[in-house]
PDB file of C-alpha atoms and ligand atoms in Angstrom:
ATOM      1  CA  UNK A   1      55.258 -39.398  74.185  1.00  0.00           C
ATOM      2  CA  UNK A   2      51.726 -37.261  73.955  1.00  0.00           C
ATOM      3  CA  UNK A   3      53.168 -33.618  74.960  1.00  0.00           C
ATOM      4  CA  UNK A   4      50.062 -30.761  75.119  1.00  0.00           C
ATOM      5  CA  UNK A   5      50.631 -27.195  75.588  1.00  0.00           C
ATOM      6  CA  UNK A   6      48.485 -24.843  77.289  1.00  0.00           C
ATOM      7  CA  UNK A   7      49.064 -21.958  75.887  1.00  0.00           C
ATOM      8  CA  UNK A   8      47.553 -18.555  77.630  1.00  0.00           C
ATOM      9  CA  UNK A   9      48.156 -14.818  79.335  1.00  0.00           C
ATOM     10  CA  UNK A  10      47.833 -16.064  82.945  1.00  0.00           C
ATOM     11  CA  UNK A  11      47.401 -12.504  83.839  1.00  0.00           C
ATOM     12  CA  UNK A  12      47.702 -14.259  86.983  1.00  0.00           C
ATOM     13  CA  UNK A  13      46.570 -17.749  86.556  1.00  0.00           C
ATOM     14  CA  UNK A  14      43.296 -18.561  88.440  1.00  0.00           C
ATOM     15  CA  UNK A  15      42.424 -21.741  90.203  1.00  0.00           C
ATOM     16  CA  UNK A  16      40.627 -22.240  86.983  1.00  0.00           C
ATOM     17  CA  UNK A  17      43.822 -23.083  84.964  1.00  0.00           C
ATOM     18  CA  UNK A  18      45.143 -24.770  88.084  1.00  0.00           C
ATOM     19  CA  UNK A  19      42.143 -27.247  87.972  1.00  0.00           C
ATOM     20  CA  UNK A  20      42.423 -28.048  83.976  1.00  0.00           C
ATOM     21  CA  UNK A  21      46.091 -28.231  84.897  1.00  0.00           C
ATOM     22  CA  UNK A  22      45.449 -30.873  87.240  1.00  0.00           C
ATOM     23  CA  UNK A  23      43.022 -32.898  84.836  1.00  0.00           C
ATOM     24  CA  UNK A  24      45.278 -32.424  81.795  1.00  0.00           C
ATOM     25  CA  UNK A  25      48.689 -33.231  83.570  1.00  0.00           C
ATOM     26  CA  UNK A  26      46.811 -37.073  84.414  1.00  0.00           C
ATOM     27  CA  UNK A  27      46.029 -37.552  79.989  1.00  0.00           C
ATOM     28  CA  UNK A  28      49.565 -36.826  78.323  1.00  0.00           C
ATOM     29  CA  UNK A  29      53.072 -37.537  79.598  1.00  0.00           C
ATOM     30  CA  UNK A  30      53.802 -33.772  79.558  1.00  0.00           C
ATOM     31  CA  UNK A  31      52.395 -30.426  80.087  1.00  0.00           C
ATOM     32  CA  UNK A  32      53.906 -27.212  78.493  1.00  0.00           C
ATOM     33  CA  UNK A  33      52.395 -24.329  79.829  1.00  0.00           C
ATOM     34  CA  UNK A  34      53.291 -21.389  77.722  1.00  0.00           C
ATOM     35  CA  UNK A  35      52.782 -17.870  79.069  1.00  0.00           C
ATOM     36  CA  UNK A  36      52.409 -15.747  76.073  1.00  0.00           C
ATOM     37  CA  UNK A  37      53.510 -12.080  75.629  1.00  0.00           C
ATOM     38  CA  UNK A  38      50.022 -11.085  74.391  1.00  0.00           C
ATOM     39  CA  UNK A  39      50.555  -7.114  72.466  1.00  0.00           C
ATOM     40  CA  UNK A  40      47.137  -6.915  72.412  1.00  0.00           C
ATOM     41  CA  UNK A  41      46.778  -7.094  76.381  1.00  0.00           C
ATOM     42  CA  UNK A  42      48.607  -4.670  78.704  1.00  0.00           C
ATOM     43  CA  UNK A  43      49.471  -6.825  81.624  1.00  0.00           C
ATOM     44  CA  UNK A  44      49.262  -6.603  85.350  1.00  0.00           C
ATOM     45  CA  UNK A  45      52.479  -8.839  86.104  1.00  0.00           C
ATOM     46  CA  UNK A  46      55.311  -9.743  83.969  1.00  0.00           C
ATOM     47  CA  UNK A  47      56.402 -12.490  82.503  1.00  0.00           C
ATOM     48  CA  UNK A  48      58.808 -13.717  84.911  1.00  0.00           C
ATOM     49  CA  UNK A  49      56.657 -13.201  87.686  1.00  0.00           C
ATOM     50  CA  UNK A  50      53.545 -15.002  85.590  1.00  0.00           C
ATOM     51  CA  UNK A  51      55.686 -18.354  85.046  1.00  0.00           C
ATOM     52  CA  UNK A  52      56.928 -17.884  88.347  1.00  0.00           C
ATOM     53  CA  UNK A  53      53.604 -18.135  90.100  1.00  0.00           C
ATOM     54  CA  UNK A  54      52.442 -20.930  87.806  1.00  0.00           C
ATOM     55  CA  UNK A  55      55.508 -23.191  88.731  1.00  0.00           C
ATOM     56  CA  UNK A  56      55.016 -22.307  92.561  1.00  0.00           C
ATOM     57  CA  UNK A  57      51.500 -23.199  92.202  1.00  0.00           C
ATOM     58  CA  UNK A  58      51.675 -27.031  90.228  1.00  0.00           C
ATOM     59  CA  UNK A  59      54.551 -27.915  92.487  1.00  0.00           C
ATOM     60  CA  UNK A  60      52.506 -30.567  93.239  1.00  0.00           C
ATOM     61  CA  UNK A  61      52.765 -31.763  88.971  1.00  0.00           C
ATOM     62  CA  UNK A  62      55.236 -33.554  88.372  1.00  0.00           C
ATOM     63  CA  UNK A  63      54.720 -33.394  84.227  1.00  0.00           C
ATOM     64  CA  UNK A  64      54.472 -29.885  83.806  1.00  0.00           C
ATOM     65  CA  UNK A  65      57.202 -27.289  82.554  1.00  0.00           C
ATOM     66  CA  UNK A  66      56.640 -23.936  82.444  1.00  0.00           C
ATOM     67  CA  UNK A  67      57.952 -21.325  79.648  1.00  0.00           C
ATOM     68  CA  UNK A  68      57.534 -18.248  78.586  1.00  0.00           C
ATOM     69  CA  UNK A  69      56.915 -17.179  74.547  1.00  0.00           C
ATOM     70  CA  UNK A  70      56.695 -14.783  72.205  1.00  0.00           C
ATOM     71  CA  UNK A  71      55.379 -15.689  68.536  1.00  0.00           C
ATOM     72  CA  UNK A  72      53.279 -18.086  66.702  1.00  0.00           C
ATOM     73  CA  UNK A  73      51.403 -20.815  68.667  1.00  0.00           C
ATOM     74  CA  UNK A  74      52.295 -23.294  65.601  1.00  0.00           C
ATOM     75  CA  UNK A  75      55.852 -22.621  65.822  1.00  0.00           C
ATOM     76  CA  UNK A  76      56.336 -23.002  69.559  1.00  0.00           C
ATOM     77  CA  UNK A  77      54.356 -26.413  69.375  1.00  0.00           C
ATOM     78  CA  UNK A  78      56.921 -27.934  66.445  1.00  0.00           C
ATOM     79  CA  UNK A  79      59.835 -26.763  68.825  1.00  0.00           C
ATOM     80  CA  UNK A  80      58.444 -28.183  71.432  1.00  0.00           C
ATOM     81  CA  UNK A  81      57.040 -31.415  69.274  1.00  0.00           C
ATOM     82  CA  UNK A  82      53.590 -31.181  70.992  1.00  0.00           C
ATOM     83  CA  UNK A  83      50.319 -32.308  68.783  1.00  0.00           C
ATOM     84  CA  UNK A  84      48.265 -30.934  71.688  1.00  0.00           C
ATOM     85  CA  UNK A  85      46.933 -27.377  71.940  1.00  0.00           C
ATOM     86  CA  UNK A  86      45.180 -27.620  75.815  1.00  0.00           C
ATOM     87  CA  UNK A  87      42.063 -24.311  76.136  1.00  0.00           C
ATOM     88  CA  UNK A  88      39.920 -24.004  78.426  1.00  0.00           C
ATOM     89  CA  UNK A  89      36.179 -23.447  78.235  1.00  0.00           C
ATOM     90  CA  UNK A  90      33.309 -21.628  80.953  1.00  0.00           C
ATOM     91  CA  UNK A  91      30.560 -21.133  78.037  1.00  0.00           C
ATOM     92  CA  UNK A  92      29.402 -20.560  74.887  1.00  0.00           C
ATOM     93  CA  UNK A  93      31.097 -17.076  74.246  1.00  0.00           C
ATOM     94  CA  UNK A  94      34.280 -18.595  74.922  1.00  0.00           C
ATOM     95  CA  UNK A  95      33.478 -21.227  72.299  1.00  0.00           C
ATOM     96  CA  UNK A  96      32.632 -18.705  69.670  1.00  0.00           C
ATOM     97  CA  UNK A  97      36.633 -17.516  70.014  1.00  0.00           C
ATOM     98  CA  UNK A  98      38.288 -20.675  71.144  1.00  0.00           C
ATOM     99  CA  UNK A  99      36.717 -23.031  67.917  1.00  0.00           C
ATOM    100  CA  UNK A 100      38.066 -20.153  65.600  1.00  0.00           C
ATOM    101  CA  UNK A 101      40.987 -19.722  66.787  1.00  0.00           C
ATOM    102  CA  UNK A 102      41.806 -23.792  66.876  1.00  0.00           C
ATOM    103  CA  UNK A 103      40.543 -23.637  62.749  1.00  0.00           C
ATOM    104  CA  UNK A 104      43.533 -21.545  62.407  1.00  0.00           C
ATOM    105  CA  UNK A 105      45.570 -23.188  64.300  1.00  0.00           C
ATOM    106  CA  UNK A 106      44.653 -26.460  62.541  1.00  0.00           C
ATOM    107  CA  UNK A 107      45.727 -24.563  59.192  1.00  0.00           C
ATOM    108  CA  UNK A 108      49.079 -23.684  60.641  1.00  0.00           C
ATOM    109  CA  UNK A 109      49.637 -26.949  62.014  1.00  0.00           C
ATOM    110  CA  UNK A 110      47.447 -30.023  61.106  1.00  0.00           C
ATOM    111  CA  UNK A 111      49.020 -32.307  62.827  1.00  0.00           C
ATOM    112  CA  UNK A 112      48.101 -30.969  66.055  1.00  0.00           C
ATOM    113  CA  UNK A 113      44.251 -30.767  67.682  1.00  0.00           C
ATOM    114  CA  UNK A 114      43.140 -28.249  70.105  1.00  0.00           C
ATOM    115  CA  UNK A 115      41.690 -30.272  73.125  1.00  0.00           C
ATOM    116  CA  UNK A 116      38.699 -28.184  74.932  1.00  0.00           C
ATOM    117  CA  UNK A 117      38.645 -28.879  78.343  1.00  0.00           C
ATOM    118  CA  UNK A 118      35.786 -27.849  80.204  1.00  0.00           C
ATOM    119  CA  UNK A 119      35.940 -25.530  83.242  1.00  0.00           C
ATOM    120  CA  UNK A 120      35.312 -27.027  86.811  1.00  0.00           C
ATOM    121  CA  UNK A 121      31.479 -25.625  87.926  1.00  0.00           C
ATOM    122  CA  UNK A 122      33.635 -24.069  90.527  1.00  0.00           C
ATOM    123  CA  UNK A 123      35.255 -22.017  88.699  1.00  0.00           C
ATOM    124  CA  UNK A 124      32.778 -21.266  85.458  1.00  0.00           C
ATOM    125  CA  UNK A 125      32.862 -17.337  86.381  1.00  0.00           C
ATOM    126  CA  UNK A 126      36.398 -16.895  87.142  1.00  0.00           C
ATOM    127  CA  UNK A 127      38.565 -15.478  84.496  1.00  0.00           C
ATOM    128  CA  UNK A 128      42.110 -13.059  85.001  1.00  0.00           C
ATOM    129  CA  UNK A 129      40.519  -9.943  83.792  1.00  0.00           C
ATOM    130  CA  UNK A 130      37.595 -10.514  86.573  1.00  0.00           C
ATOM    131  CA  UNK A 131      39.895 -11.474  89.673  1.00  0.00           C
ATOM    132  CA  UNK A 132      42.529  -8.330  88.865  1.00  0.00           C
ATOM    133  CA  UNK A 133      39.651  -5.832  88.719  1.00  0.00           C
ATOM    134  CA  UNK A 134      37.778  -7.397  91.900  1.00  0.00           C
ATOM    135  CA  UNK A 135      41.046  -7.247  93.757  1.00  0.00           C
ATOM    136  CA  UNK A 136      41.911  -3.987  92.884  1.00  0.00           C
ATOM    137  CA  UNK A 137      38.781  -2.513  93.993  1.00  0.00           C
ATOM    138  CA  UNK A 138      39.342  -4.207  97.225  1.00  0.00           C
ATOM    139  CA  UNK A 139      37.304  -7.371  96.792  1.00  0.00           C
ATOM    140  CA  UNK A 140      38.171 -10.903  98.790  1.00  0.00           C
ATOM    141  CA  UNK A 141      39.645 -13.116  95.403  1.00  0.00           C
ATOM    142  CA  UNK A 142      40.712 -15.657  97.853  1.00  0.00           C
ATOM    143  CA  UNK A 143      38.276 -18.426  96.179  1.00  0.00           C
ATOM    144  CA  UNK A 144      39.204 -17.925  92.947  1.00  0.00           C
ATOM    145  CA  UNK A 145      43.410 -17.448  92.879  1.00  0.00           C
ATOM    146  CA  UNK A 146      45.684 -20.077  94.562  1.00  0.00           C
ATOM    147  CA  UNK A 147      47.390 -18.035  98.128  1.00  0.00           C
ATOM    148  CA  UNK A 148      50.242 -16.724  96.464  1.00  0.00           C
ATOM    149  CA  UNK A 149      48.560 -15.443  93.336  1.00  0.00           C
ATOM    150  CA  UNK A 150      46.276 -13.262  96.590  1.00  0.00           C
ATOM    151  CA  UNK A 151      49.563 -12.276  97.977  1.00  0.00           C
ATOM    152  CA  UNK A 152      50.557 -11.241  94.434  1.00  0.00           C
ATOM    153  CA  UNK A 153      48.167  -8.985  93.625  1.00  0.00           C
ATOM    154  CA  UNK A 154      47.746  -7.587  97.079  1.00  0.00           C
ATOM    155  CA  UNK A 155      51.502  -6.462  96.235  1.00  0.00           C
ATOM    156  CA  UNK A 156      50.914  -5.194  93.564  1.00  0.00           C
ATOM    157  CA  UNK A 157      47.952  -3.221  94.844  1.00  0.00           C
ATOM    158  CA  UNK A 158      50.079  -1.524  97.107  1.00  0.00           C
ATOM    159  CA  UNK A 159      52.879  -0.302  94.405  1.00  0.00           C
ATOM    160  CA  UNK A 160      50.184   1.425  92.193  1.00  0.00           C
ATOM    161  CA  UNK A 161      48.737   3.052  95.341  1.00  0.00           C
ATOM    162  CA  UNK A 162      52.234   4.524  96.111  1.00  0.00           C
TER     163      UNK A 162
HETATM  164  O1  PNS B 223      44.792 -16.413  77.787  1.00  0.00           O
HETATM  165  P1  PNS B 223      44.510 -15.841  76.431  1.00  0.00           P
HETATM  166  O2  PNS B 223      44.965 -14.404  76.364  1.00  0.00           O
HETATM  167  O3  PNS B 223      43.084 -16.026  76.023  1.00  0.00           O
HETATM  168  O4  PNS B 223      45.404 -16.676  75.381  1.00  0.00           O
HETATM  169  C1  PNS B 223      45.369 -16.394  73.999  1.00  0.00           C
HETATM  170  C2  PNS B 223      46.548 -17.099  73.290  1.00  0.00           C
HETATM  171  C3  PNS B 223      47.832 -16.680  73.939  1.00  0.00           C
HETATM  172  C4  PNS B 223      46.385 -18.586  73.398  1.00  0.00           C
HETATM  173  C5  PNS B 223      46.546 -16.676  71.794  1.00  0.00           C
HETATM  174  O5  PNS B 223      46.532 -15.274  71.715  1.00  0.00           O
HETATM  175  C6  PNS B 223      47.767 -17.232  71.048  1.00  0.00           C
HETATM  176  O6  PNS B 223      47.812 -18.382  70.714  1.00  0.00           O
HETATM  177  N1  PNS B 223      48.774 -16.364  70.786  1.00  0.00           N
HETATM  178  C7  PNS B 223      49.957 -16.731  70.059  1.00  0.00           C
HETATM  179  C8  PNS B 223      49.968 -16.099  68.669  1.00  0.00           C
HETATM  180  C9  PNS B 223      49.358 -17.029  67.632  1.00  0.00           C
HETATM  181  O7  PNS B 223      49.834 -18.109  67.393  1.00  0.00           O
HETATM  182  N2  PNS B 223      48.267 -16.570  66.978  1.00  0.00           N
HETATM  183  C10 PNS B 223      47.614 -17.349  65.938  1.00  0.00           C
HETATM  184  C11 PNS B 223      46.541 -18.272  66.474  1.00  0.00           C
HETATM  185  S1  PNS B 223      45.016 -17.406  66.619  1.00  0.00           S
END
């Protein structure tokens, strides 16, 4: 059984993951996707309500769990016994990153290859950090966030304007 596990903030997810989640759940039997508690990045929504609005939005999946984690990448994929590591790409910047940080991944575990998808042209300029700051300043994120994800953030829009 070929597990992968997309590993990310999803700070919220975008229709950008949803679309590599779609492509990825048809190539291995199962999909992890692991919302990480990132210390470096102060997040918009929590945990709960990330993995929440990830599992609302791949209903239509039927291979893919969601989970949150805390830790090393490496260790999560042994528990999980995934040989997979799913990232995304939109461009060359990302690459710069993403190829590092699958080198030391590869030390930690070398049984398991990070698989690069590449982003939909649709979605090549959407990232979380982008759609949060848009919506926030009022902008229409409807093309680039599944409904709920919108409904999310407007939510949240209105509790920090209280
Ligand atoms: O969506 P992001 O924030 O770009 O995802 C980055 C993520 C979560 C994939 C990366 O920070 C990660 O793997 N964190 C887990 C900690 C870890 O294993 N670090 C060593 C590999 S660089």
């Amino acid at each position: 059984m070929k597990i992968a596990v997309y590993p990310g903030s999803f700070d919220p997810v975008t229709r950008g993951h949803i679309d590599i989640l779609e492509r990825t759940s048809q190539m291995f039997d199962k999909v992890v996707v692991a919302v990480v508690h990132n210390v470096t990045k102060h997040a918009l929504f929590t945990l709960d309500e990330r993995k929440e609005m990830i599992k609302k939005s791949t209903k239509h999946l039927d291979n893919i769990e969601v989970e949150c984690f805390s830790g090393l990448l490496a260790d999560y994929l042994r528990q999980k016994e995934a040989t997979i590591i799913i990232r995304g790409l939109r461009s060359m910047v990302d690459f710069e990153y993403e190829s590092q940080m699958s080198m030391i991944n590869r030390q930690l575990i070398p049984q398991a290859d990070t698989v690069f998808i590449m982003s939909d042209p649709r979605y090549i300029f959407v990232s979380s950090s982008g759609v949060k700051e848009a919506a926030l300043l009022g902008g229409d994120v409807s093309s680039m966030v599944p409904p709920l994800v919108e409904k999310g953030l407007q939510e949240k829009i209105k509790q920090i304007k209280i």
